Each structure stands twice: as structure tokens, then as C-alpha cells.
PDB file of C-alpha atoms in Angstrom:
ATOM      1  CA  MET Y   7       9.589  13.169  -4.259  1.00  0.00           C
ATOM      2  CA  GLU Y   8      10.456  10.531  -6.418  1.00  0.00           C
ATOM      3  CA  ILE Y   9       9.165   7.288  -7.869  1.00  0.00           C
ATOM      4  CA  VAL Y  10      12.056   5.125  -8.556  1.00  0.00           C
ATOM      5  CA  MET Y  11      11.536   2.031 -10.232  1.00  0.00           C
ATOM      6  CA  ILE Y  12      13.460  -0.716 -10.086  1.00  0.00           C
ATOM      7  CA  LYS Y  13      13.281  -3.441 -13.376  1.00  0.00           C
ATOM      8  CA  LYS Y  14      14.709  -6.268 -14.680  1.00  0.00           C
ATOM      9  CA  LYS Y  15      15.895  -7.375 -18.531  1.00  0.00           C
ATOM     10  CA  GLY Y  16      13.046  -9.124 -20.112  1.00  0.00           C
ATOM     11  CA  CYS Y  17      10.873  -9.003 -17.408  1.00  0.00           C
ATOM     12  CA  MET Y  18       7.187  -8.220 -19.524  1.00  0.00           C
ATOM     13  CA  PRO Y  19       5.563  -6.421 -16.471  1.00  0.00           C
ATOM     14  CA  CYS Y  20       8.175  -4.028 -16.310  1.00  0.00           C
ATOM     15  CA  LYS Y  21       7.441  -2.711 -20.036  1.00  0.00           C
ATOM     16  CA  VAL Y  22       4.322  -2.739 -20.175  1.00  0.00           C
ATOM     17  CA  TYR Y  23       3.326  -0.810 -16.815  1.00  0.00           C
ATOM     18  CA  GLU Y  24       6.290   2.054 -16.732  1.00  0.00           C
ATOM     19  CA  PRO Y  25       4.423   3.824 -18.770  1.00  0.00           C
ATOM     20  CA  PHE Y  26       1.174   3.862 -15.989  1.00  0.00           C
ATOM     21  CA  VAL Y  27       4.370   4.930 -13.735  1.00  0.00           C
ATOM     22  CA  LYS Y  28       4.881   7.401 -16.362  1.00  0.00           C
ATOM     23  CA  LYS Y  29       2.393   9.294 -16.812  1.00  0.00           C
ATOM     24  CA  THR Y  30       0.781   9.263 -12.910  1.00  0.00           C
ATOM     25  CA  ALA Y  31       4.274  10.483 -11.809  1.00  0.00           C
ATOM     26  CA  GLU Y  32       3.870  13.335 -14.669  1.00  0.00           C
ATOM     27  CA  LEU Y  33       0.086  13.805 -12.898  1.00  0.00           C
ATOM     28  CA  ASN Y  34       0.950  14.438  -9.959  1.00  0.00           C
ATOM     29  CA  LYS Y  35       4.149  16.028 -10.913  1.00  0.00           C
ATOM     30  CA  ILE Y  36       6.321  13.502  -9.172  1.00  0.00           C
ATOM     31  CA  ASN Y  37      10.186  13.301 -10.315  1.00  0.00           C
ATOM     32  CA  PHE Y  38      10.243   9.447 -11.526  1.00  0.00           C
ATOM     33  CA  ARG Y  39      13.263   7.253 -12.246  1.00  0.00           C
ATOM     34  CA  THR Y  40      14.126   3.594 -13.510  1.00  0.00           C
ATOM     35  CA  VAL Y  41      17.736   1.695 -12.296  1.00  0.00           C
ATOM     36  CA  GLN Y  42      18.522  -1.797 -14.095  1.00  0.00           C
ATOM     37  CA  ALA Y  43      19.021  -3.693 -11.547  1.00  0.00           C
ATOM     38  CA  GLU Y  44      22.104  -5.792 -13.684  1.00  0.00           C
ATOM     39  CA  ASP Y  45      23.109  -1.895 -12.320  1.00  0.00           C
ATOM     40  CA  MET Y  46      22.527  -3.030  -9.016  1.00  0.00           C
ATOM     41  CA  PRO Y  47      24.857  -4.876  -6.259  1.00  0.00           C
ATOM     42  CA  GLU Y  48      24.122  -8.057  -5.476  1.00  0.00           C
ATOM     43  CA  LYS Y  49      22.593  -8.051  -2.326  1.00  0.00           C
ATOM     44  CA  LEU Y  50      21.222  -4.863  -2.858  1.00  0.00           C
ATOM     45  CA  ARG Y  51      18.704  -6.125  -5.600  1.00  0.00           C
ATOM     46  CA  PRO Y  52      14.694  -7.120  -4.986  1.00  0.00           C
ATOM     47  CA  ASP Y  53      13.805 -10.578  -5.609  1.00  0.00           C
ATOM     48  CA  ILE Y  54      10.204  -8.672  -7.135  1.00  0.00           C
ATOM     49  CA  PHE Y  55      10.233  -6.882 -10.269  1.00  0.00           C
ATOM     50  CA  PRO Y  56       9.127  -3.951 -10.638  1.00  0.00           C
ATOM     51  CA  TYR Y  57      10.066  -2.711  -7.240  1.00  0.00           C
ATOM     52  CA  PHE Y  58       9.158   0.679  -6.071  1.00  0.00           C
ATOM     53  CA  TYR Y  59      10.570   3.722  -4.171  1.00  0.00           C
ATOM     54  CA  LEU Y  60       8.950   6.487  -3.583  1.00  0.00           C
ATOM     55  CA  MET Y  61      11.405   9.007  -1.667  1.00  0.00           C
ATOM     56  CA  LYS Y  62      11.175  12.468  -0.456  1.00  0.00           C
ATOM     57  CA  GLU Y  63      14.386  14.610  -0.011  1.00  0.00           C
ATOM     58  CA  LYS Y  64      16.174  11.168  -0.326  1.00  0.00           C
ATOM     59  CA  LYS Y  65      14.789   9.985   2.397  1.00  0.00           C
ATOM     60  CA  LEU Y  66      13.036   7.098   1.674  1.00  0.00           C
ATOM     61  CA  LEU Y  67       8.803   7.074   2.465  1.00  0.00           C
ATOM     62  CA  GLU Y  68       7.115   3.303   1.149  1.00  0.00           C
ATOM     63  CA  ASN Y  69       8.760   0.813  -0.985  1.00  0.00           C
ATOM     64  CA  TRP Y  70       6.350  -2.289  -3.143  1.00  0.00           C
ATOM     65  CA  ALA Y  71       6.147  -4.515  -5.681  1.00  0.00           C
ATOM     66  CA  GLY Y  72       4.497  -5.141  -8.079  1.00  0.00           C
ATOM     67  CA  ASN Y  73       2.924  -4.125 -11.224  1.00  0.00           C
ATOM     68  CA  ASN Y  74      -0.451  -3.696  -8.735  1.00  0.00           C
ATOM     69  CA  GLU Y  75      -2.197  -0.128 -10.479  1.00  0.00           C
ATOM     70  CA  ARG Y  76      -4.281   0.446  -7.558  1.00  0.00           C
ATOM     71  CA  LYS Y  77      -1.726  -1.331  -4.200  1.00  0.00           C
ATOM     72  CA  MET Y  78       0.161   2.251  -6.518  1.00  0.00           C
ATOM     73  CA  GLN Y  79      -2.507   4.585  -6.720  1.00  0.00           C
ATOM     74  CA  SER Y  80      -2.855   3.223  -2.999  1.00  0.00           C
ATOM     75  CA  VAL Y  81       0.728   4.300  -1.387  1.00  0.00           C
ATOM     76  CA  LEU Y  82       0.166   7.930  -3.494  1.00  0.00           C
ATOM     77  CA  LYS Y  83      -2.604   8.484  -1.591  1.00  0.00           C
ATOM     78  CA  ARG Y  84      -0.936   8.617   1.697  1.00  0.00           C
ATOM     79  CA  HIS Y  85       0.977  11.036   0.278  1.00  0.00           C
ATOM     80  CA  ILE Y  86       0.046  13.418  -1.356  1.00  0.00           C
ATOM     81  CA  LYS Y  87      -2.751  16.544  -1.680  1.00  0.00           C
ATOM     82  CA  GLY Y  88      -4.938  15.770  -4.584  1.00  0.00           C
ATOM     83  CA  PHE Y  89      -3.147  12.842  -5.668  1.00  0.00           C
ATOM     84  CA  ILE Y  90      -4.624  12.704  -9.150  1.00  0.00           C
ATOM     85  CA  ILE Y  91      -5.698   9.732 -11.114  1.00  0.00           C
ATOM     86  CA  LYS Y  92      -5.858   9.550 -15.041  1.00  0.00           C
TER      87      LYS Y  92
END
């Protein structure tokens, strides 16, 4: 399983939220990577940052936007047995 975080240069919520996402991913043995929005084709860029994709075996399980910890925890609880929160 993998969390992909789309972030934008100068996005303060992205900068503040990234350590939380990284730690949550590590605790739950989920791969985590970031992608700079500026490196994406314009038509594929989200309008809200940070933006997340939860992937499994290259398939999209769920996507969401914003730096809402409860939203991310809710998404991960639906897809991970024994989800760990700290």
C-alpha cells in the first residue's frame, strides 16, 4: 500500500502536515512519497493542496484533499486492519 502526497511549493499546510503523514505511514508500514504539483502536467494537477492518493498494487483505493488528520485516519481505517494512530 502507498500514500502519495501531492504538494505545492510555498504551501504551508503541506509543509506542516507532511511529518504527520510520514509518521503515520511508517507506523502502519505504508510506503509514502511526495510529488511536486509543479512537476505534473497541468491538467492532472489538483486544485487543493495537499492532495492524497491511497494506492494498492497500482490501483487507486481512495483520494482526498486537505490537511485534516481525522479525514486521513478515517480513510486509512477503512483500508488497513489494525490501523495505528499516535
